[in-house]
Amino acid sequence: MMSRSYTNLLDLAAGNFAALGPAGGGRRRSFGAKRMTRVMTVPGTLSELDDEDDEPAATSSVASDVPSSAACERLIVVANQLPVVARRRPGAAAGGWAFSWDDDSLLLRLRDGVPDEMEVLFIGTLRADVPACEQDEVSQSLIDGFGCAPVFLPAGLYDRFYQHFCKGYLWPLFHYMLPFASALPAAASGDGRFDRGAWEAYVLANKYFFEKVVEVINPEDDYVWVHDYHLMALPTFLRRRFNRLRIGFFLHSPFPSSEIYRSLPVREEILRTLLNCDLIGFHTFDYARHFLSCCSRMLGIEYQSKRGYIGLDYFGRTVGIKIMPVGIHMGQLQSVLRSSEKEKKVAELRQQFEGKSVLLGVDDMDIFKGINLKLLAFENMLRTHPKWKGRAVLVQIANPARGKGKDLEAVQAEIRESCDRINKEFGQSGYSPVIFIDQSMPSAVRLAYYTVAECVVVTAVRDGMNLTPYEYIVCREGIPGSECAPEVSGPKKSMLVVSEFIGCSPSLSGAIRVNPWNIEATAEALNEAISMSEREKQLRHEKHYRYVSTHDVAYWSKSFVQDLERACKDHFRKPCWGIGLGFGFRVVALDPHFTKLNLDSIIMSYERSKSRAIFLDYDGTLVPQAALNKNPSEELLRIINTLCADRNNTVFIVSGRSKDDLSKKLISCPKLGIAAEHGYFLRWTRDEEWQTTAQTSDFGWMQMAKPVMDLYTESTDGSTIETKETALVWHHQDADQGFGSSQAKEMLEHLESVLANEPVSVKSGQFIVEVKPQGVTKGLIAEKVLTSMKEKGQLADFVLCIGDDRSDEDMFENIADVMKRSIVAPKTPLFACTVGQKPSKARFYLDDTFEVVTMLSSLADASEPDLMADLEDDLATSVSSIEISDRVVSFSNLRTEGS
């Protein structure tokens, strides 16, 4: 059976999945596999999840049938590949598999930072083709012996998922390479352009990982930590099935700038699926900043920083942003450094390079590692500093390529050509300036090269992290107290020349940072590194070693898990709803006391009351914020007039708009009260004069604020200034979203500085920055109206206020406090309601302006218009005494009959 969540996601992907085959590739392999439960889309808790109508009651649990640590927390680590090496035993029959841990796997080492009481379970694919008939046995062996649950993808699907979409499209894009022509990216098979079929394969592959998680998870106790760009669709699958599941994600590659990322046709889908996590981790602030910028520009979501933590408010959930570069595993490196194989190789290399300065490069063979740029810089150094001819050697180790394509073949040919040219021009008998090693190398041999190298050079043009410099520093330090140190009789020293475009660059403050595209500057950096004084090399090495030894992989994983726990601490406290289809699915989490306004409840309170106060915002409450025509509809005017006609009602529009604008828009509402410019001007009915509610009448500060606003308006295309009688408002809703927000923040600080000694308030709102007199708020005007009603003997016993903006929060706050000050009757029902599901001081919410108008219409239907008051108005304007008499008699008879 295909789950509903999967169907929705595939519908969104807009593809026909018949060609891809059924989920599971035929017969499903699982541990106690069972039918999937229905997704919760109504308020509730996990325990209230129910199965499909035709499911037996015995299968209603959302937990796995697999025995798990129900009494303790567990960390489920999901990645593209398991940290396990699988080999078929030579000559063995079916089922003859041997498994061992992959000591070089980062995922394996993160266990060191996980609390001892927390079990770790790995989910991922195996780097081996396991026949379908052996998958059950292999799965059970890995679960029992290694705590690993393998995901088996059909061969055709894996190729389209990994080679075509991950390596052929996402990986180049995340490394800033756009497919301008079909032959460009070639990092993998495929032409590099976005292919809808490859995207569908990506979604389907993530669905396989999701199914494996469902088989083993205990959703109330487990944490799920998803790794890297291969599985960016997985969080939405998980969140859709388990609304309160605790999910973390860490991106091990760069995250591109918004200008690059916005070219991705499924850009919003990927952003939204990542926002279904509770914590998203990046190596550097640059990568995190790019992600936050994309969320702002494409989704309109702004981040907030509080006490050192960065968070995004996403439908009531706070999605944490974690910035923490990964480290190395000190214990593993030191164990290899102690090996006899490494010592033997070190002795050989010291003899081979005696009297020479060794510069070392260790890179994967791919198009972004900048290996040829390094060769060109070394060539330039030999040419401009001929003293190094015969004395400096560049050893370049190239790990085998994991991708394929024409551009990679071109890079390899270019590297070989550069090596041959440099050796031919600068080489001599017994001396080759470049030694190029294009093959895989055992760890002991690689660490031996690190040990003898005077300087390590990394010139990648874009890289996620790159741990080569960290490994080099540890190798140069050697084993404390051991004779294995590179220079037993002297101080430890090392030098680094690193590209500014790699993830580890910010943490290596003692390294010489270079722009690898600048060949001449990189050449000078190489010369500086090997020419530097021994004391300087020692100081830089000590600084780096202190950092690397304390910020290892255990520190990284411990920090991430702690922040994930902190981000999820309120998961089971807040009510939540799952809403949306496909990748638009999200969980709305609200404060326990923040509920949707119940229509029956408010009508019942309305009908029981005798003195009502109703406060309504205008923009975003009665008319949509995005509407071009902000005039009220005929229906809205009818509702307002009906409410005002009830003598038990006092109805006010409380808005930031000017009094002239509101008077014009609401001219057909004679009994409506209006508080304009946030309450500075007040009018009880259309026929009354405007009052001012504030003491100040000095607006000289406008002459100071206006030039500042003019400056930002001139430099921000699409922004405008609105001049009111008592306030100045800078609007930037039509400006570039990112630039407008940035300018608004800067203007806010500028105005606060300029107007520091003036009696004004400077505040930002929804696409605005406003300067207005101090002591003028919607909250105070609501309090003034309620106090006036009390003085007239009309103590309010029903209060409703509705608004959508930050300025309305003052009104909500004041309304919540009026009971204590006896401004309203005891046990008065207070309905403070915000528009939209968002954090607010209001206790209730309605989704949009349509629901607001619908609710007001229901109240109008429950109203009792003051017919006698209407008649008296008509009588006052009549000129015929006969008409007056007739109408009075008629109305008196009407009342008698009604009695």
Tab-separated table of N, CA and C in Angstrom, residues 804-875:
chain	number	residue	atom	x	y	z
A	804	ASP	N	-3.966	42.310	13.436
A	804	ASP	CA	-3.018	41.384	12.806
A	804	ASP	C	-1.569	41.827	12.912
A	805	ASP	N	-1.311	43.032	13.410
A	805	ASP	CA	0.049	43.583	13.344
A	805	ASP	C	0.652	43.710	14.737
A	806	ARG	N	1.923	44.102	14.759
A	806	ARG	CA	2.611	44.284	16.040
A	806	ARG	C	1.947	45.368	16.877
A	807	SER	N	1.434	46.398	16.216
A	807	SER	CA	0.803	47.498	16.962
A	807	SER	C	-0.436	47.015	17.703
A	808	ASP	N	-1.047	45.943	17.205
A	808	ASP	CA	-2.234	45.414	17.876
A	808	ASP	C	-1.884	44.624	19.127
A	809	GLU	N	-0.632	44.221	19.250
A	809	GLU	CA	-0.228	43.473	20.439
A	809	GLU	C	-0.374	44.324	21.704
A	810	ASP	N	-0.185	45.645	21.582
A	810	ASP	CA	-0.399	46.540	22.726
A	810	ASP	C	-1.857	46.472	23.178
A	811	MET	N	-2.756	46.390	22.211
A	811	MET	CA	-4.180	46.319	22.524
A	811	MET	C	-4.501	44.990	23.210
A	812	PHE	N	-3.933	43.907	22.707
A	812	PHE	CA	-4.173	42.598	23.324
A	812	PHE	C	-3.660	42.569	24.767
A	813	GLU	N	-2.491	43.179	24.960
A	813	GLU	CA	-1.892	43.181	26.292
A	813	GLU	C	-2.746	43.976	27.272
A	814	ASN	N	-3.219	45.149	26.840
A	814	ASN	CA	-4.054	45.970	27.714
A	814	ASN	C	-5.397	45.314	28.011
A	815	ILE	N	-5.974	44.671	27.009
A	815	ILE	CA	-7.272	44.019	27.189
A	815	ILE	C	-7.164	42.912	28.227
A	816	ALA	N	-6.045	42.182	28.190
A	816	ALA	CA	-5.867	41.075	29.131
A	816	ALA	C	-5.762	41.566	30.565
A	817	ASP	N	-5.478	42.865	30.752
A	817	ASP	CA	-5.222	43.395	32.092
A	817	ASP	C	-6.379	44.235	32.640
A	818	VAL	N	-7.431	44.464	31.847
A	818	VAL	CA	-8.486	45.393	32.277
A	818	VAL	C	-9.305	44.839	33.434
A	819	MET	N	-9.397	43.522	33.534
A	819	MET	CA	-10.189	42.922	34.611
A	819	MET	C	-9.634	43.291	35.982
A	820	LYS	N	-8.299	43.307	36.087
A	820	LYS	CA	-7.673	43.605	37.370
A	820	LYS	C	-7.941	45.037	37.800
A	821	ARG	N	-8.163	45.939	36.832
A	821	ARG	CA	-8.344	47.353	37.162
A	821	ARG	C	-9.814	47.752	37.231
A	822	SER	N	-10.693	46.765	37.194
A	822	SER	CA	-12.143	47.007	37.350
A	822	SER	C	-12.683	47.980	36.319
A	823	ILE	N	-12.125	47.967	35.104
A	823	ILE	CA	-12.624	48.828	34.033
A	823	ILE	C	-13.808	48.158	33.353
A	824	VAL	N	-13.909	46.848	33.508
A	824	VAL	CA	-15.027	46.105	32.927
A	824	VAL	C	-15.729	45.337	34.045
A	825	ALA	N	-16.869	44.794	33.737
A	825	ALA	CA	-17.645	44.062	34.733
A	825	ALA	C	-16.935	42.767	35.126
A	826	PRO	N	-17.164	42.297	36.328
A	826	PRO	CA	-16.562	41.014	36.736
A	826	PRO	C	-16.975	39.883	35.793
A	827	LYS	N	-16.068	38.968	35.568
A	827	LYS	CA	-16.281	37.782	34.728
A	827	LYS	C	-16.642	38.149	33.289
A	828	THR	N	-16.172	39.321	32.865
A	828	THR	CA	-16.417	39.723	31.476
A	828	THR	C	-15.636	38.818	30.522
A	829	PRO	N	-16.276	38.233	29.501
A	829	PRO	CA	-15.527	37.455	28.507
A	829	PRO	C	-14.673	38.380	27.635
A	830	LEU	N	-13.375	38.123	27.598
A	830	LEU	CA	-12.441	38.949	26.822
A	830	LEU	C	-11.964	38.149	25.623
A	831	PHE	N	-12.269	38.637	24.435
A	831	PHE	CA	-11.880	37.941	23.209
A	831	PHE	C	-10.823	38.769	22.469
A	832	ALA	N	-9.540	38.555	22.824
A	832	ALA	CA	-8.432	39.183	22.094
A	832	ALA	C	-8.013	38.200	21.009
A	833	CYS	N	-8.105	38.613	19.749
A	833	CYS	CA	-7.960	37.682	18.626
A	833	CYS	C	-7.007	38.260	17.583
A	834	THR	N	-5.993	37.486	17.219
A	834	THR	CA	-5.081	37.892	16.156
A	834	THR	C	-5.486	37.208	14.855
A	835	VAL	N	-5.056	37.782	13.754
A	835	VAL	CA	-5.375	37.223	12.442
A	835	VAL	C	-4.149	36.460	11.935
A	836	GLY	N	-4.296	35.160	11.797
A	836	GLY	CA	-3.176	34.307	11.382
A	836	GLY	C	-2.623	33.533	12.565
A	837	GLN	N	-2.176	32.304	12.286
A	837	GLN	CA	-1.624	31.453	13.340
A	837	GLN	C	-0.160	31.834	13.555
A	838	LYS	N	0.083	32.622	14.591
A	838	LYS	CA	1.436	33.102	14.855
A	838	LYS	C	1.538	33.436	16.342
A	839	PRO	N	2.760	33.485	16.864
A	839	PRO	CA	2.912	33.855	18.275
A	839	PRO	C	2.280	35.221	18.547
A	840	SER	N	1.518	35.315	19.602
A	840	SER	CA	0.798	36.555	19.885
A	840	SER	C	0.434	36.612	21.358
A	841	LYS	N	0.158	37.829	21.841
A	841	LYS	CA	-0.328	38.013	23.192
A	841	LYS	C	-1.842	37.770	23.270
A	842	ALA	N	-2.453	37.609	22.114
A	842	ALA	CA	-3.873	37.282	22.080
A	842	ALA	C	-4.079	35.817	22.458
A	843	ARG	N	-5.258	35.508	22.973
A	843	ARG	CA	-5.556	34.124	23.343
A	843	ARG	C	-6.219	33.361	22.211
A	844	PHE	N	-6.731	34.089	21.211
A	844	PHE	CA	-7.451	33.441	20.125
A	844	PHE	C	-6.892	33.894	18.783
A	845	TYR	N	-7.222	33.126	17.759
A	845	TYR	CA	-6.818	33.511	16.405
A	845	TYR	C	-7.897	33.114	15.413
A	846	LEU	N	-7.947	33.842	14.312
A	846	LEU	CA	-8.696	33.462	13.121
A	846	LEU	C	-7.702	33.436	11.966
A	847	ASP	N	-7.949	32.591	10.982
A	847	ASP	CA	-6.934	32.359	9.953
A	847	ASP	C	-6.719	33.549	9.029
A	848	ASP	N	-7.775	34.253	8.647
A	848	ASP	CA	-7.624	35.316	7.656
A	848	ASP	C	-8.792	36.304	7.759
A	849	THR	N	-8.768	37.308	6.888
A	849	THR	CA	-9.800	38.350	6.922
A	849	THR	C	-11.175	37.782	6.584
A	850	PHE	N	-11.221	36.753	5.768
A	850	PHE	CA	-12.506	36.130	5.433
A	850	PHE	C	-13.180	35.577	6.689
A	851	GLU	N	-12.400	34.902	7.531
A	851	GLU	CA	-12.961	34.359	8.764
A	851	GLU	C	-13.369	35.482	9.717
A	852	VAL	N	-12.615	36.590	9.708
A	852	VAL	CA	-12.985	37.732	10.564
A	852	VAL	C	-14.353	38.281	10.145
A	853	VAL	N	-14.513	38.513	8.841
A	853	VAL	CA	-15.778	39.072	8.347
A	853	VAL	C	-16.924	38.098	8.589
A	854	THR	N	-16.663	36.821	8.411
A	854	THR	CA	-17.700	35.811	8.668
A	854	THR	C	-18.142	35.834	10.129
A	855	MET	N	-17.173	35.932	11.038
A	855	MET	CA	-17.499	35.985	12.464
A	855	MET	C	-18.299	37.245	12.791
A	856	LEU	N	-17.886	38.402	12.251
A	856	LEU	CA	-18.605	39.654	12.506
A	856	LEU	C	-20.015	39.596	11.932
A	857	SER	N	-20.160	38.920	10.801
A	857	SER	CA	-21.482	38.769	10.205
A	857	SER	C	-22.397	37.962	11.123
A	858	SER	N	-21.838	36.928	11.760
A	858	SER	CA	-22.622	36.122	12.696
A	858	SER	C	-23.038	36.951	13.908
A	859	LEU	N	-22.131	37.818	14.381
A	859	LEU	CA	-22.481	38.699	15.496
A	859	LEU	C	-23.559	39.702	15.078
A	860	ALA	N	-23.464	40.188	13.850
A	860	ALA	CA	-24.467	41.134	13.365
A	860	ALA	C	-25.837	40.475	13.296
A	861	ASP	N	-25.862	39.205	12.881
A	861	ASP	CA	-27.137	38.485	12.811
A	861	ASP	C	-27.740	38.296	14.199
A	862	ALA	N	-26.871	38.257	15.216
A	862	ALA	CA	-27.351	38.076	16.588
A	862	ALA	C	-27.656	39.403	17.273
A	863	SER	N	-27.484	40.515	16.564
A	863	SER	CA	-27.681	41.836	17.164
A	863	SER	C	-29.150	42.222	17.200
A	864	GLU	N	-29.472	43.203	18.049
A	864	GLU	CA	-30.826	43.749	18.160
A	864	GLU	C	-30.759	45.235	17.826
A	865	PRO	N	-30.982	45.606	16.572
A	865	PRO	CA	-30.881	47.022	16.192
A	865	PRO	C	-31.826	47.887	17.009
A	866	ASP	N	-31.376	49.058	17.379
A	866	ASP	CA	-32.152	49.994	18.205
A	866	ASP	C	-33.149	50.729	17.299
A	867	LEU	N	-34.347	50.111	17.127
A	867	LEU	CA	-35.323	50.685	16.210
A	867	LEU	C	-35.828	52.046	16.680
A	868	MET	N	-36.036	52.225	17.999
A	868	MET	CA	-36.515	53.503	18.526
A	868	MET	C	-35.514	54.613	18.230
A	869	ALA	N	-34.223	54.281	18.357
A	869	ALA	CA	-33.210	55.294	18.064
A	869	ALA	C	-33.251	55.669	16.596
A	870	ASP	N	-33.437	54.657	15.731
A	870	ASP	CA	-33.530	54.954	14.300
A	870	ASP	C	-34.743	55.838	14.006
A	871	LEU	N	-35.867	55.555	14.689
A	871	LEU	CA	-37.080	56.327	14.465
A	871	LEU	C	-36.905	57.772	14.905
A	872	GLU	N	-36.256	57.961	16.041
A	872	GLU	CA	-36.064	59.323	16.537
A	872	GLU	C	-35.197	60.129	15.579
A	873	ASP	N	-34.211	59.474	14.970
A	873	ASP	CA	-33.380	60.167	13.983
A	873	ASP	C	-34.231	60.608	12.798
A	874	ASP	N	-35.121	59.698	12.381
A	874	ASP	CA	-35.980	60.041	11.247
A	874	ASP	C	-36.938	61.173	11.619
A	875	LEU	N	-37.445	61.114	12.861
A	875	LEU	CA	-38.380	62.151	13.299
A	875	LEU	C	-37.718	63.519	13.306
